[in-house]
Amino acid sequence: MVKSRSRGREKKLRREGTEKKREQKKDWTKKKMKEITEAVQNMSDEEFDSLTDSLRLTLKSLRK
């Protein structure tokens, strides 16, 4: 037998699940940005110069 829940409780559980997913996505994004920054900083000058102009301009701020 299925235990019934109030609609307010169902909405609350759904909202909490959405918030949890949102936080997980933020954590994933922060991790990826950190990995990209480290990779760009570890590139040699030759590797960085061989990138396309638009990509080089975009990543220039991470290069510092």
PDB file of C-alpha atoms in Angstrom:
ATOM      1  CA  MET A   1       0.000   0.000   0.000  1.00  0.00           C
ATOM      2  CA  VAL A   2       1.299   3.459  -0.906  1.00  0.00           C
ATOM      3  CA  LYS A   3       1.460   6.013   1.832  1.00  0.00           C
ATOM      4  CA  SER A   4      -0.152   9.265   0.728  1.00  0.00           C
ATOM      5  CA  ARG A   5       1.630  12.584   1.188  1.00  0.00           C
ATOM      6  CA  SER A   6       0.269  16.057   1.341  1.00  0.00           C
ATOM      7  CA  ARG A   7       0.800  18.237  -1.709  1.00  0.00           C
ATOM      8  CA  GLY A   8       2.885  20.690   0.299  1.00  0.00           C
ATOM      9  CA  ARG A   9       5.230  17.896   1.322  1.00  0.00           C
ATOM     10  CA  GLU A  10       5.548  16.702  -2.271  1.00  0.00           C
ATOM     11  CA  LYS A  11       6.408  20.224  -3.461  1.00  0.00           C
ATOM     12  CA  LYS A  12       8.973  20.602  -0.694  1.00  0.00           C
ATOM     13  CA  LEU A  13      10.676  17.320  -1.605  1.00  0.00           C
ATOM     14  CA  ARG A  14      10.699  18.251  -5.283  1.00  0.00           C
ATOM     15  CA  ARG A  15      12.160  21.702  -4.513  1.00  0.00           C
ATOM     16  CA  GLU A  16      14.868  20.200  -2.283  1.00  0.00           C
ATOM     17  CA  GLY A  17      15.820  17.795  -5.056  1.00  0.00           C
ATOM     18  CA  THR A  18      16.089  20.670  -7.525  1.00  0.00           C
ATOM     19  CA  GLU A  19      18.244  22.698  -5.135  1.00  0.00           C
ATOM     20  CA  LYS A  20      20.530  19.710  -4.578  1.00  0.00           C
ATOM     21  CA  LYS A  21      20.986  19.247  -8.334  1.00  0.00           C
ATOM     22  CA  ARG A  22      21.705  22.963  -8.730  1.00  0.00           C
ATOM     23  CA  GLU A  23      24.426  22.810  -6.052  1.00  0.00           C
ATOM     24  CA  GLN A  24      25.958  19.714  -7.657  1.00  0.00           C
ATOM     25  CA  LYS A  25      26.085  21.527 -10.987  1.00  0.00           C
ATOM     26  CA  LYS A  26      27.784  24.542  -9.372  1.00  0.00           C
ATOM     27  CA  ASP A  27      30.387  22.261  -7.779  1.00  0.00           C
ATOM     28  CA  TRP A  28      31.014  20.530 -11.118  1.00  0.00           C
ATOM     29  CA  THR A  29      31.417  23.879 -12.891  1.00  0.00           C
ATOM     30  CA  LYS A  30      33.883  25.169 -10.282  1.00  0.00           C
ATOM     31  CA  LYS A  31      35.916  21.970 -10.584  1.00  0.00           C
ATOM     32  CA  LYS A  32      36.051  22.180 -14.381  1.00  0.00           C
ATOM     33  CA  MET A  33      37.052  25.852 -14.312  1.00  0.00           C
ATOM     34  CA  LYS A  34      39.876  24.999 -11.922  1.00  0.00           C
ATOM     35  CA  GLU A  35      41.063  22.179 -14.203  1.00  0.00           C
ATOM     36  CA  ILE A  36      40.966  24.420 -17.281  1.00  0.00           C
ATOM     37  CA  THR A  37      42.861  27.196 -15.481  1.00  0.00           C
ATOM     38  CA  GLU A  38      45.577  24.769 -14.368  1.00  0.00           C
ATOM     39  CA  ALA A  39      45.886  23.312 -17.871  1.00  0.00           C
ATOM     40  CA  VAL A  40      46.263  26.758 -19.461  1.00  0.00           C
ATOM     41  CA  GLN A  41      48.841  27.815 -16.869  1.00  0.00           C
ATOM     42  CA  ASN A  42      50.859  24.637 -17.468  1.00  0.00           C
ATOM     43  CA  MET A  43      50.960  25.123 -21.249  1.00  0.00           C
ATOM     44  CA  SER A  44      54.268  26.055 -22.784  1.00  0.00           C
ATOM     45  CA  ASP A  45      54.538  29.312 -24.703  1.00  0.00           C
ATOM     46  CA  GLU A  46      54.719  27.407 -27.995  1.00  0.00           C
ATOM     47  CA  GLU A  47      51.547  25.464 -27.233  1.00  0.00           C
ATOM     48  CA  PHE A  48      49.722  28.619 -26.223  1.00  0.00           C
ATOM     49  CA  ASP A  49      50.866  30.498 -29.330  1.00  0.00           C
ATOM     50  CA  SER A  50      49.689  27.648 -31.574  1.00  0.00           C
ATOM     51  CA  LEU A  51      46.071  28.154 -30.422  1.00  0.00           C
ATOM     52  CA  THR A  52      43.680  30.050 -32.653  1.00  0.00           C
ATOM     53  CA  ASP A  53      43.549  33.812 -32.143  1.00  0.00           C
ATOM     54  CA  SER A  54      40.069  33.852 -30.634  1.00  0.00           C
ATOM     55  CA  LEU A  55      40.883  31.056 -28.184  1.00  0.00           C
ATOM     56  CA  ARG A  56      44.174  32.680 -27.244  1.00  0.00           C
ATOM     57  CA  LEU A  57      42.413  35.983 -26.489  1.00  0.00           C
ATOM     58  CA  THR A  58      39.793  34.197 -24.400  1.00  0.00           C
ATOM     59  CA  LEU A  59      42.338  32.259 -22.340  1.00  0.00           C
ATOM     60  CA  LYS A  60      44.798  35.130 -21.986  1.00  0.00           C
ATOM     61  CA  SER A  61      43.389  36.171 -18.597  1.00  0.00           C
ATOM     62  CA  LEU A  62      43.902  32.625 -17.254  1.00  0.00           C
ATOM     63  CA  ARG A  63      47.507  32.606 -18.390  1.00  0.00           C
ATOM     64  CA  LYS A  64      48.739  35.039 -15.709  1.00  0.00           C
TER      65      LYS A  64
END
